mmCIF file of C-alpha atoms (C1' of nucleotides) in Angstrom:
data_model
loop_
_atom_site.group_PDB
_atom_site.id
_atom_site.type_symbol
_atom_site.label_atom_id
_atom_site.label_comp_id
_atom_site.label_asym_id
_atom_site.label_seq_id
_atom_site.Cartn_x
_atom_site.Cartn_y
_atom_site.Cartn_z
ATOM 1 C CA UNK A 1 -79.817 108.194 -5.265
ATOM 2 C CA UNK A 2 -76.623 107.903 -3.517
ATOM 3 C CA UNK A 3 -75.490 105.167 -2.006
ATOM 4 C CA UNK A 4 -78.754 102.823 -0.630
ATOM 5 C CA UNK A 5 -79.460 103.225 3.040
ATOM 6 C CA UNK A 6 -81.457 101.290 5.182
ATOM 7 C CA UNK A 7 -85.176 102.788 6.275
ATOM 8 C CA UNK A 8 -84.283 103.357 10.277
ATOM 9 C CA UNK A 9 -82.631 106.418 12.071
ATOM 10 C CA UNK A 10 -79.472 107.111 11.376
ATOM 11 C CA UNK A 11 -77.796 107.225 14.977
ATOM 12 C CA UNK A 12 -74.661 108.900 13.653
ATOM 13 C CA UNK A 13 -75.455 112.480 14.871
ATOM 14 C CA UNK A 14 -73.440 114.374 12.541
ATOM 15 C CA UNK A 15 -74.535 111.934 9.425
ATOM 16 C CA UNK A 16 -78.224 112.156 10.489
ATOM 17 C CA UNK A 17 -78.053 116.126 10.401
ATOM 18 C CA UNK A 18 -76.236 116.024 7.155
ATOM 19 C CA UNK A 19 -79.283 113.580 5.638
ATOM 20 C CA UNK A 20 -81.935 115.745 7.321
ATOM 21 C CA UNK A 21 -80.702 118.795 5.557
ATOM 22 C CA UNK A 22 -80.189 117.763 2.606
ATOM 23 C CA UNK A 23 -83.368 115.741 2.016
ATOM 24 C CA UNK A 24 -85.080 118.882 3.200
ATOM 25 C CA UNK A 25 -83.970 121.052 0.643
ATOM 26 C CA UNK A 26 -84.862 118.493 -2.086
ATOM 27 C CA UNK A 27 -88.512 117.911 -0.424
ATOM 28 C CA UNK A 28 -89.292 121.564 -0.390
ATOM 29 C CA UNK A 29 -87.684 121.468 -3.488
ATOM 30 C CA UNK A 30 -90.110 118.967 -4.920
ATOM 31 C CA UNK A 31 -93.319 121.126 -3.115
ATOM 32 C CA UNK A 32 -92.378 123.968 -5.070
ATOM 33 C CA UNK A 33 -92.693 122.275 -7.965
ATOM 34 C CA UNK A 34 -95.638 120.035 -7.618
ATOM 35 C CA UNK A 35 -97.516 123.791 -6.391
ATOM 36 C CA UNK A 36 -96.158 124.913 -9.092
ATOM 37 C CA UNK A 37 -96.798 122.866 -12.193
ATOM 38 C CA UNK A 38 -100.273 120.835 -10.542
ATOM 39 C CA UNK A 39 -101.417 124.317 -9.719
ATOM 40 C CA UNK A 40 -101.810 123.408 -5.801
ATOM 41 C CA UNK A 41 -101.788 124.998 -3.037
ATOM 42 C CA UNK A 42 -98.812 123.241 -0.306
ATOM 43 C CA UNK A 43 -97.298 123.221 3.095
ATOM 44 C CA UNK A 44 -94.966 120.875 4.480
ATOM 45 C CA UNK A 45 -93.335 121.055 7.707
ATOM 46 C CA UNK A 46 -90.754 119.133 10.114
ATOM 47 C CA UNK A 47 -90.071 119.241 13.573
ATOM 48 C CA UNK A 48 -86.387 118.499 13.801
ATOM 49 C CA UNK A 49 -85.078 116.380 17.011
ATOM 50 C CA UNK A 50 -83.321 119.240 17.956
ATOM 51 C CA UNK A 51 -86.533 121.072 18.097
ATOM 52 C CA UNK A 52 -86.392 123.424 15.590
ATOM 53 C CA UNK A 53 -89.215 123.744 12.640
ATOM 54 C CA UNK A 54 -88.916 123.794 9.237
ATOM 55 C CA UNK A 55 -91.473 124.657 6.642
ATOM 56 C CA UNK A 56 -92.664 125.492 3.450
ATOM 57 C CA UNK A 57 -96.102 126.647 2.318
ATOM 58 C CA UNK A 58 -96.707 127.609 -1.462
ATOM 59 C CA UNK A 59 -98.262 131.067 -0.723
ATOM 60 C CA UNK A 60 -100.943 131.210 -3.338
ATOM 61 C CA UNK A 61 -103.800 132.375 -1.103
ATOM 62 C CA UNK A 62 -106.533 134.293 -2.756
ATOM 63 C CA UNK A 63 -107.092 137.994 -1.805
ATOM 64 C CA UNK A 64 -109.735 138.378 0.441
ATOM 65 C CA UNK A 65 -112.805 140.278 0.771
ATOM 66 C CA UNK A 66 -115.315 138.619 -1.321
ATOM 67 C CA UNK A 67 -119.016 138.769 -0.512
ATOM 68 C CA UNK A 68 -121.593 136.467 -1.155
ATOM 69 C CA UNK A 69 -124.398 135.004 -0.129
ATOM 70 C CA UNK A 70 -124.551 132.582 3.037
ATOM 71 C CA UNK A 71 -126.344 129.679 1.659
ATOM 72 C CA UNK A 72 -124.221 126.877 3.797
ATOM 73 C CA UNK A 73 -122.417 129.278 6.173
ATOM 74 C CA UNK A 74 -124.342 127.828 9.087
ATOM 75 C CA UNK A 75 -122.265 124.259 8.199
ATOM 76 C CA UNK A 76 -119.158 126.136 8.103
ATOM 77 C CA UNK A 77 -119.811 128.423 11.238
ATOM 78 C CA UNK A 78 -120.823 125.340 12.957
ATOM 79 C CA UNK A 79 -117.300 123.760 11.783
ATOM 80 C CA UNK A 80 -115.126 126.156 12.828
ATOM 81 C CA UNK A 81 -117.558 126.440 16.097
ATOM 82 C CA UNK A 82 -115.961 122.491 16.659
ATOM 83 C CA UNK A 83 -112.215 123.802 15.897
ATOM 84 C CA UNK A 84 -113.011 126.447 18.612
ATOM 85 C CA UNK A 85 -113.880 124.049 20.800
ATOM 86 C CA UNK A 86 -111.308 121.768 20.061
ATOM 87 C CA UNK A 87 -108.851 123.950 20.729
ATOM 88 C CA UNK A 88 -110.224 124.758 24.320
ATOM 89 C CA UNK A 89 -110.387 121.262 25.357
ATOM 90 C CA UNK A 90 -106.551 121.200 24.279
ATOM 91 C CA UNK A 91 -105.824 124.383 26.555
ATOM 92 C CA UNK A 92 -107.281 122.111 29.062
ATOM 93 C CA UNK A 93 -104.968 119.122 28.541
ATOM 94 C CA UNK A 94 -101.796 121.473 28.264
ATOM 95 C CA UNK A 95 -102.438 122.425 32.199
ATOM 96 C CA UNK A 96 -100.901 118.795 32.593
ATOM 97 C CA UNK A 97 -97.582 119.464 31.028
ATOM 98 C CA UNK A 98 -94.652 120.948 32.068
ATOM 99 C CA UNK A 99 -93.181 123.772 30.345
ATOM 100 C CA UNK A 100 -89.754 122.992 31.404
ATOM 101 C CA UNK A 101 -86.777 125.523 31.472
ATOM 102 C CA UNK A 102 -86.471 126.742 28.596
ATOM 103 C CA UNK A 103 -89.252 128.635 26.911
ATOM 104 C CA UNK A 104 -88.154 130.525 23.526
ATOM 105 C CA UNK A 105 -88.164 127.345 21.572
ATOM 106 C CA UNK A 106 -91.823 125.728 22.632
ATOM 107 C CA UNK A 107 -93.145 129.468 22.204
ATOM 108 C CA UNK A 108 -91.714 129.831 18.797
ATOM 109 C CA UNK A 109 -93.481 126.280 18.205
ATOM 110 C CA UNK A 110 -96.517 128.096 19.351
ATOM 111 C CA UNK A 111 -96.233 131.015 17.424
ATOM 112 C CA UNK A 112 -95.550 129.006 14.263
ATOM 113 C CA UNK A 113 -98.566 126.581 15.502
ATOM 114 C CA UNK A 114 -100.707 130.392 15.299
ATOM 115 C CA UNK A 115 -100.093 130.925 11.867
ATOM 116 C CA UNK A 116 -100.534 127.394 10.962
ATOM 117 C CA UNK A 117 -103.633 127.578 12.528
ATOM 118 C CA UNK A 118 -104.288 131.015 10.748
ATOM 119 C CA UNK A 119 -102.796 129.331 7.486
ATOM 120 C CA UNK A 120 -104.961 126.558 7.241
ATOM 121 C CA UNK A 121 -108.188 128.948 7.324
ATOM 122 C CA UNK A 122 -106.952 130.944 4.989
ATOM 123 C CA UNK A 123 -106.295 128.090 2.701
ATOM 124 C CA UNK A 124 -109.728 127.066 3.320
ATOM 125 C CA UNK A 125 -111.152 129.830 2.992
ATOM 126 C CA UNK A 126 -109.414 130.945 -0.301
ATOM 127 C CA UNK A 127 -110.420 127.230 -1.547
ATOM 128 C CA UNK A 128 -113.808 128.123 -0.583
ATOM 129 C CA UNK A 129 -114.050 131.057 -2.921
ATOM 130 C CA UNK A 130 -112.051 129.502 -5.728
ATOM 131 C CA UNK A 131 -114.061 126.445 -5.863
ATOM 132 C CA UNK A 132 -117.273 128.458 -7.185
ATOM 133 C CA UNK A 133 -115.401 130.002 -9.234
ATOM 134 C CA UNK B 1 -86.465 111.805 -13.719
ATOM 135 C CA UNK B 2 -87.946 111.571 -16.943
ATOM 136 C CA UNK B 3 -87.893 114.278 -20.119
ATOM 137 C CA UNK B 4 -87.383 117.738 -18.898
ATOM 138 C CA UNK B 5 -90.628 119.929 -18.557
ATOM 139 C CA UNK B 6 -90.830 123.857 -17.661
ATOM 140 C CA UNK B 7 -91.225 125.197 -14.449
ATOM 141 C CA UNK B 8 -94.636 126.414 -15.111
ATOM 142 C CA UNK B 9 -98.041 125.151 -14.827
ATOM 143 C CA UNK B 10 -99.192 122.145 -16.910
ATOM 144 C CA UNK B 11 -101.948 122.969 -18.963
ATOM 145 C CA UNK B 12 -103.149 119.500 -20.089
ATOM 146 C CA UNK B 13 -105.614 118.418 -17.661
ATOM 147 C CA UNK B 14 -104.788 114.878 -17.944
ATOM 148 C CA UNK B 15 -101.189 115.296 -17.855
ATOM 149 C CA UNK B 16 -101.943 117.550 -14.925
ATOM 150 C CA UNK B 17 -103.333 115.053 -13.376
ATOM 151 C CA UNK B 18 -100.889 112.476 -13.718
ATOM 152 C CA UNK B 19 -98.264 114.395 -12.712
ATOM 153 C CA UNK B 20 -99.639 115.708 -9.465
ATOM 154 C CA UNK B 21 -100.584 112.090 -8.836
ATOM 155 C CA UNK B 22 -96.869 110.554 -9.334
ATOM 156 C CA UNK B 23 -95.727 113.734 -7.366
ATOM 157 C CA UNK B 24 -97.814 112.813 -4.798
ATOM 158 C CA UNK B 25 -96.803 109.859 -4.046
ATOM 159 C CA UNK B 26 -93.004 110.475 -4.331
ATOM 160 C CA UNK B 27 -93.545 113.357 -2.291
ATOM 161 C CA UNK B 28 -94.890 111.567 0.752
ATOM 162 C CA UNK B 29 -92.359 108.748 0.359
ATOM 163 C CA UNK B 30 -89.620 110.809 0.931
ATOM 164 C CA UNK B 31 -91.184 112.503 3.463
ATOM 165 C CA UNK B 32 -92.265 109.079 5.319
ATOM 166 C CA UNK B 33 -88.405 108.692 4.571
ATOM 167 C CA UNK B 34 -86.751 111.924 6.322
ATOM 168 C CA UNK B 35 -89.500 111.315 9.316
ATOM 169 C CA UNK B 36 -88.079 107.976 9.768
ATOM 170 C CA UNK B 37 -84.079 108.185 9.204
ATOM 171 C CA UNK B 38 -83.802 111.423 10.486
ATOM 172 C CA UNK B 39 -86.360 111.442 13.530
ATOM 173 C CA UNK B 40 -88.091 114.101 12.442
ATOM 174 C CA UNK B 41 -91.802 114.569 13.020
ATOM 175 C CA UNK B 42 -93.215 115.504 9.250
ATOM 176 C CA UNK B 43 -96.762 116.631 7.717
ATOM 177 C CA UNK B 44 -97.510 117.366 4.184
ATOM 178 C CA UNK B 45 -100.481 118.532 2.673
ATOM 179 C CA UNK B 46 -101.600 119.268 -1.048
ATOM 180 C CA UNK B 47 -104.948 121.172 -2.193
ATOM 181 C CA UNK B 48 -105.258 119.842 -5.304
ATOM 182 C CA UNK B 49 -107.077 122.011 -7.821
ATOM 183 C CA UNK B 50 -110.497 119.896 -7.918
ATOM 184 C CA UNK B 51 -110.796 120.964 -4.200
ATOM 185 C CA UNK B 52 -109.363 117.203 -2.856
ATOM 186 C CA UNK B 53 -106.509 117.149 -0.297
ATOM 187 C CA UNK B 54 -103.918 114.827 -0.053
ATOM 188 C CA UNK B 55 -101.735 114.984 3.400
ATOM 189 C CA UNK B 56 -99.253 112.876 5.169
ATOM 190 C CA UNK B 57 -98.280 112.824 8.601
ATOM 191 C CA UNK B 58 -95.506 111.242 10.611
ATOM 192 C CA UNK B 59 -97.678 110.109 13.893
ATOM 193 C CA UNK B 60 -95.152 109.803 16.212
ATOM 194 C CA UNK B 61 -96.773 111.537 18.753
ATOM 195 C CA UNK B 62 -95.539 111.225 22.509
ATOM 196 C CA UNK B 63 -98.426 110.233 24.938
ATOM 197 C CA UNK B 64 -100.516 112.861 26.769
ATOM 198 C CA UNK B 65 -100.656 113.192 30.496
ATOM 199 C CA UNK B 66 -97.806 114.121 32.475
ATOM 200 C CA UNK B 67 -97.561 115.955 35.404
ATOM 201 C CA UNK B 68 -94.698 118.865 35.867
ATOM 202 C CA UNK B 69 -94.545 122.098 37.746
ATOM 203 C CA UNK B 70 -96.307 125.181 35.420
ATOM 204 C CA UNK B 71 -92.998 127.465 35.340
ATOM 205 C CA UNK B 72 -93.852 128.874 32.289
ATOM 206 C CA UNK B 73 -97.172 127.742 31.829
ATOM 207 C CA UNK B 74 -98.401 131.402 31.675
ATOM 208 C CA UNK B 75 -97.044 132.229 28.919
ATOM 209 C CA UNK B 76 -97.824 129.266 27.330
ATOM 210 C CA UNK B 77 -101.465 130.026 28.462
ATOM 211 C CA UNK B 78 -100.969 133.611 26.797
ATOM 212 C CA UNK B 79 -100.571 131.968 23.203
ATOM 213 C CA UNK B 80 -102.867 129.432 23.313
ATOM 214 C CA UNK B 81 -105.381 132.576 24.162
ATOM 215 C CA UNK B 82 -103.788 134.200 21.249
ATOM 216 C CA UNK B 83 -104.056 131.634 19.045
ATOM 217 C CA UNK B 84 -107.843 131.303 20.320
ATOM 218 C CA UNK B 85 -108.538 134.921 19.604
ATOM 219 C CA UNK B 86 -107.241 134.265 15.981
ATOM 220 C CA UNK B 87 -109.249 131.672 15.166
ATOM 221 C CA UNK B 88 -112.656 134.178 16.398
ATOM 222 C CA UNK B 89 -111.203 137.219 14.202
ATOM 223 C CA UNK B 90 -110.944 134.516 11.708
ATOM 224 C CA UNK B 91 -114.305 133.141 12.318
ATOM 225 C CA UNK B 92 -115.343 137.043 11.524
ATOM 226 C CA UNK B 93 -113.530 137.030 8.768
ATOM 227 C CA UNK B 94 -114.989 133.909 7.349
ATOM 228 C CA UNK B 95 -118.728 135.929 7.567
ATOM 229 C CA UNK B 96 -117.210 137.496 4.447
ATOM 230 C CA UNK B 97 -117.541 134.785 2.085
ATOM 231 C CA UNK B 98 -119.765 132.520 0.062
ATOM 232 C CA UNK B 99 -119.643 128.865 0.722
ATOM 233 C CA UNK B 100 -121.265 128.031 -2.681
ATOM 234 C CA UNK B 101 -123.583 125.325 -3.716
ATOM 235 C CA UNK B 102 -121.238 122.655 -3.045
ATOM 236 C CA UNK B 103 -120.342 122.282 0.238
ATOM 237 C CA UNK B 104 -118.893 118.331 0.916
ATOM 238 C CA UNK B 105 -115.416 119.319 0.022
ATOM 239 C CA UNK B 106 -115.426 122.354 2.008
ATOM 240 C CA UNK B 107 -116.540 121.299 5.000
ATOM 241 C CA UNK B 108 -113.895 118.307 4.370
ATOM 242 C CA UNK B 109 -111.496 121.135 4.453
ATOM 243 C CA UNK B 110 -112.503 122.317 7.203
ATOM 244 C CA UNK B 111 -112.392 118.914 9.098
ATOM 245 C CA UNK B 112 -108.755 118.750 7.961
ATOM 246 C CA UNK B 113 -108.265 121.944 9.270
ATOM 247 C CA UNK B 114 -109.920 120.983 12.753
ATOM 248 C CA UNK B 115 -107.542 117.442 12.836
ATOM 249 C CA UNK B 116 -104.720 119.996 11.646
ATOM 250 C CA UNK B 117 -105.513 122.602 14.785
ATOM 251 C CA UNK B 118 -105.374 119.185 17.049
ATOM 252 C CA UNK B 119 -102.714 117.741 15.646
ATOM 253 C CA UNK B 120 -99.932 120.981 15.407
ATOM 254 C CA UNK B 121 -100.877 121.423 19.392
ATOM 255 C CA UNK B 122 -99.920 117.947 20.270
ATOM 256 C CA UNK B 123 -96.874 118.221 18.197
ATOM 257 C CA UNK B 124 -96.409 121.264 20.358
ATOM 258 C CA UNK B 125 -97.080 119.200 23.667
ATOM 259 C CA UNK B 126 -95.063 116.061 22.474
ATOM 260 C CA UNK B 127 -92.109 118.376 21.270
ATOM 261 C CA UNK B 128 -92.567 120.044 24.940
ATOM 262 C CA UNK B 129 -92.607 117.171 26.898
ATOM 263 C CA UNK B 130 -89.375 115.557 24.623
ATOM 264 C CA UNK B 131 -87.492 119.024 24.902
ATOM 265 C CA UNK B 132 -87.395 118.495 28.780
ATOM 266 C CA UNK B 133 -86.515 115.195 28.531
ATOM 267 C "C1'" DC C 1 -107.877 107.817 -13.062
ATOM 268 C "C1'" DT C 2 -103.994 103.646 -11.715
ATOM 269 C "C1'" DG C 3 -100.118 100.731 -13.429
ATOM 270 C "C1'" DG C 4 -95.766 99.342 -16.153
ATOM 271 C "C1'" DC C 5 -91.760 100.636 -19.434
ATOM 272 C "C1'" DT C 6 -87.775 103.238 -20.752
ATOM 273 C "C1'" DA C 7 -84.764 107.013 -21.532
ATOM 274 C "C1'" DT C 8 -83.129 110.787 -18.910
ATOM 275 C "C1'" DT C 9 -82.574 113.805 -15.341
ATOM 276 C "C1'" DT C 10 -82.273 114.313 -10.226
ATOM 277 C "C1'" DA C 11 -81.144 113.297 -5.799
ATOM 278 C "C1'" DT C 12 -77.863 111.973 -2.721
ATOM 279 C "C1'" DA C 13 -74.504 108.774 0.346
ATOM 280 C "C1'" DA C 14 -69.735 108.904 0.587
ATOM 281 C "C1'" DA C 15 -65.484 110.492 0.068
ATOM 282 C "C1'" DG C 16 -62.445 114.264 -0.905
ATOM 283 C "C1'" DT C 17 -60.689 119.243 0.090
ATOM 284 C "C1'" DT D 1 -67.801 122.280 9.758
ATOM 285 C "C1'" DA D 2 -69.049 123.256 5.112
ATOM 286 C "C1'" DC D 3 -68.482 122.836 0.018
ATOM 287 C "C1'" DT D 4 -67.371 119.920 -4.146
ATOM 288 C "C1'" DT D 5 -67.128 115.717 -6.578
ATOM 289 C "C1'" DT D 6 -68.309 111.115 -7.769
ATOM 290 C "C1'" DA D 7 -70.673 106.914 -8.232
ATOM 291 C "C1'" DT D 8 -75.166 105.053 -7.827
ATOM 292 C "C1'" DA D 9 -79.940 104.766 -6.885
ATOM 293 C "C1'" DA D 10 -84.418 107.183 -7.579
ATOM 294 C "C1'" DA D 11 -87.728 109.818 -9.661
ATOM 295 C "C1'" DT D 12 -90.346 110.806 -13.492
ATOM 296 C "C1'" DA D 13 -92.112 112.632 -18.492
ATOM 297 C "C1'" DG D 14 -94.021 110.481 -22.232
ATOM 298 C "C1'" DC D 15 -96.307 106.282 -23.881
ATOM 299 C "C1'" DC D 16 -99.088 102.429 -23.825
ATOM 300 C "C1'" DA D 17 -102.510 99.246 -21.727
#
DNA sequence: CTGGCTATTTATAAAGT
DNA sequence: TACTTTATAAATAGCCA
């Protein structure tokens, strides 16, 4: 499509920008589709140079609220007991960075890396159910 | 690309399949593409139907481990705690469901969801360090 | 399920406004 | 700086192996 480009950064700022944009809207584009017609659930996301986040995730979670019995929870429980801990270790390792300055942009990051976080459950969670279905 | 085809879901198993497949791979090539011509750290991910996921990621992580002063490490702090206390109202949540007989692709989920957890807070480090840079 | 082939439809790099 | 247009390169639906 278009003119052929080489596969490196484009060190043009204004040109690079331009690209970024415009293959974003196509890729998301594309997502929407492929969740769409494949039926699957998708998230895609990009974290620009300028720092800013883009993303897309095809919102088909199930409703939730569904009981059941618990015949592997323990594996799962145990699972999300790793994430847990995971995620404290990497509280640890952030006490050796530095914030820096400014502070809206990394907490937005943050925020956004919550509901990702919260996201990616839910997705497995809602895959969960649908997959005994 | 190709004969025209409605925006809807494809019935045909097979054709289904062969779609999602070609999307795939499309899919991640342009996003290996944007990541590298545009800078831009990427992931994708796809739950197909049969319970499989597919995911790319750009790993262009910076390296861990360096010092600064903690200026805003507080708050920082505050939404990694946040984030923490999801995940445990989550876990609750997760008490509400039924893993089902099968339980290798879920718990393959969930492993994707533990490298995810990792992987968004390093972007979140690595886009922290770079952003002071 | 992969992998080509081909006719079409999209995507898009550049240039124009 | 942001659309619009144009020329070209890619993606891909339908088939076949």
């Amino acid at each position: 499509m278009g003119r052929k480009i080489d596969m490196k950064k484009i060190e043009d700022i204004t040109k690079c920008q331009v690209t970024f944009s415009k293959r974003r809207s196509s890729l998301i584009k594309k997502a929407q589709e492929i969740s769409v017609c494949c039926d699957v659930d998708v998230a895609f996301v990009a974290f620009s140079p300028s720092g800013r986040i883009s993303k897309f995730c095809s919102q088909k979670r199930k409703s939730k609220r569904s009981l059941g019995n618990f015949t592997t929870l323990k594996n799962l429980e145990l699972q999300i007991k790793k994430s847990t801990l995971e995620l404290q270790i990497l509280e640890a390792d952030l006490r050796d960075y530095e914030p820096g300055p400014e502070q809206e942009p990394s907490l937005h990051q943050l925020s956004w890396c919550e509901r990702n976080i919260e996201q990616s459950l839910q997705r497995v969670m809602a895959r969960k159910v649908s997959s005994k279905t």
